[in-house]
Amino acid sequence: QVQLVESGGGSVQAGGSLRLSCTASGSIVQINDIHWYRQAPGKQRELVASDSSGGTYYLDAVKGRFTISRDNAKNTMYLQMNSLKVEDTGVYYCNANIRSILNEEYWGKGTLVTVLS
């Protein structure tokens, strides 16, 4: 009975910044591993950032520009995106392993990020 909802997408000029948010609602005991994915038209979905007990991961193309974080009190995870490039354009999805009754994977429906040249 957990749902994830992304927000914060939109259009931005190259070099600008956006912060994506993903809020979980429902009967949440604990948010475990968190991930952000993106998918451009005609391309496969790719993992851009994750935060788990094993540490953080960033796609090489976004290292130094994107930061993944969370606010446990708000059941919200974030992706801060700086120095955006046209090639960052795509639909961004949050994904998380969340313990409610059991540990289960959940996906948001995505938010569109368009970076303009």
Coordinates of C-alpha atoms in Angstrom, one line a residue:
Q1 CA 0.0 0.0 0.0
V2 CA 3.0 2.3 -0.6
Q3 CA 3.1 4.8 -3.5
L4 CA 5.9 7.0 -4.8
V5 CA 5.3 10.3 -6.5
E6 CA 8.0 12.4 -8.2
S7 CA 8.0 16.1 -8.6
G8 CA 10.3 18.9 -9.6
G9 CA 10.7 18.2 -13.3
G10 CA 10.4 20.8 -16.0
S11 CA 12.3 22.7 -18.7
V12 CA 15.6 24.4 -17.9
Q13 CA 18.4 26.0 -19.9
A14 CA 21.7 24.1 -20.2
G15 CA 23.9 25.0 -17.2
G16 CA 20.9 25.4 -14.9
S17 CA 19.8 23.3 -11.9
L18 CA 16.7 21.3 -10.8
R19 CA 15.9 19.3 -7.7
L20 CA 13.7 16.3 -8.1
S21 CA 11.7 15.0 -5.2
C22 CA 10.1 11.6 -4.6
T23 CA 7.7 11.3 -1.7
A24 CA 6.6 7.9 -0.4
S25 CA 3.2 7.6 1.2
G26 CA 1.4 4.7 2.9
S27 CA 2.3 2.4 5.8
I28 CA 6.1 2.9 5.7
V29 CA 8.3 1.4 8.3
Q30 CA 11.7 2.1 6.7
I31 CA 13.0 3.2 3.3
N32 CA 16.0 1.1 2.4
D33 CA 17.9 1.4 -0.9
I34 CA 16.9 4.3 -3.1
H35 CA 17.6 4.8 -6.8
W36 CA 17.0 7.3 -9.6
Y37 CA 16.7 6.2 -13.2
R38 CA 16.1 8.1 -16.4
Q39 CA 15.0 7.2 -19.9
A40 CA 15.3 9.3 -23.0
P41 CA 13.1 8.6 -26.0
G42 CA 14.3 5.6 -28.0
K43 CA 16.8 4.7 -25.3
Q44 CA 16.9 2.1 -22.5
R45 CA 16.3 3.2 -18.9
E46 CA 19.5 3.7 -17.1
L47 CA 20.5 4.0 -13.5
V48 CA 21.8 7.5 -12.7
A49 CA 22.2 7.4 -8.9
S50 CA 21.7 5.2 -5.9
D51 CA 22.1 5.2 -2.2
S52 CA 22.3 1.9 -0.2
S53 CA 24.1 0.3 2.6
G54 CA 26.9 -0.4 0.1
G55 CA 27.4 3.3 -0.5
T56 CA 26.5 5.7 -3.2
Y57 CA 26.7 5.2 -7.0
Y58 CA 26.6 7.7 -9.8
L59 CA 26.5 7.2 -13.5
D60 CA 29.8 8.5 -14.9
A61 CA 28.0 11.0 -17.0
V62 CA 26.6 12.7 -14.0
K63 CA 29.4 12.5 -11.5
G64 CA 30.2 15.8 -9.9
R65 CA 26.9 17.3 -11.0
F66 CA 24.2 15.2 -9.4
T67 CA 23.7 14.4 -5.7
I68 CA 21.3 11.9 -4.3
S69 CA 19.9 12.4 -0.7
R70 CA 16.9 11.7 1.5
D71 CA 14.9 13.2 4.3
N72 CA 13.6 10.3 6.5
A73 CA 11.3 12.5 8.5
K74 CA 9.4 13.4 5.3
N75 CA 9.8 10.0 3.6
T76 CA 11.2 11.9 0.7
M77 CA 14.3 11.3 -1.6
Y78 CA 15.9 13.9 -3.8
L79 CA 18.1 14.2 -6.8
Q80 CA 19.9 17.6 -7.0
M81 CA 21.0 18.2 -10.6
N82 CA 23.4 21.0 -11.3
S83 CA 25.2 22.1 -14.5
L84 CA 22.5 20.4 -16.6
K85 CA 23.3 19.3 -20.1
V86 CA 21.1 18.7 -23.1
E87 CA 21.9 15.0 -22.9
D88 CA 20.4 14.9 -19.4
T89 CA 16.9 15.2 -21.0
G90 CA 14.6 12.4 -20.2
V91 CA 11.9 11.0 -17.9
Y92 CA 13.3 10.5 -14.4
Y93 CA 12.0 7.8 -12.2
C94 CA 12.5 7.1 -8.5
N95 CA 12.7 3.6 -7.2
A96 CA 13.1 2.4 -3.7
N97 CA 13.1 -0.7 -1.5
I98 CA 10.7 0.0 1.3
R99 CA 9.6 -2.0 4.3
S100 CA 5.9 -1.8 5.0
I101 CA 4.8 -5.2 6.0
L102 CA 7.5 -6.7 3.9
N103 CA 10.5 -5.3 2.0
E104 CA 9.3 -4.5 -1.5
E105 CA 10.3 -2.5 -4.6
Y106 CA 8.3 0.5 -5.7
W107 CA 8.4 2.8 -8.7
G108 CA 7.1 6.3 -9.3
K109 CA 5.5 7.2 -12.5
G110 CA 8.2 9.6 -13.6
T111 CA 8.8 13.3 -14.1
L112 CA 10.0 14.9 -17.3
V113 CA 13.2 16.9 -17.4
T114 CA 14.0 18.9 -20.6
V115 CA 17.3 20.7 -20.9
L116 CA 17.4 23.3 -23.6
S117 CA 20.5 24.4 -25.5

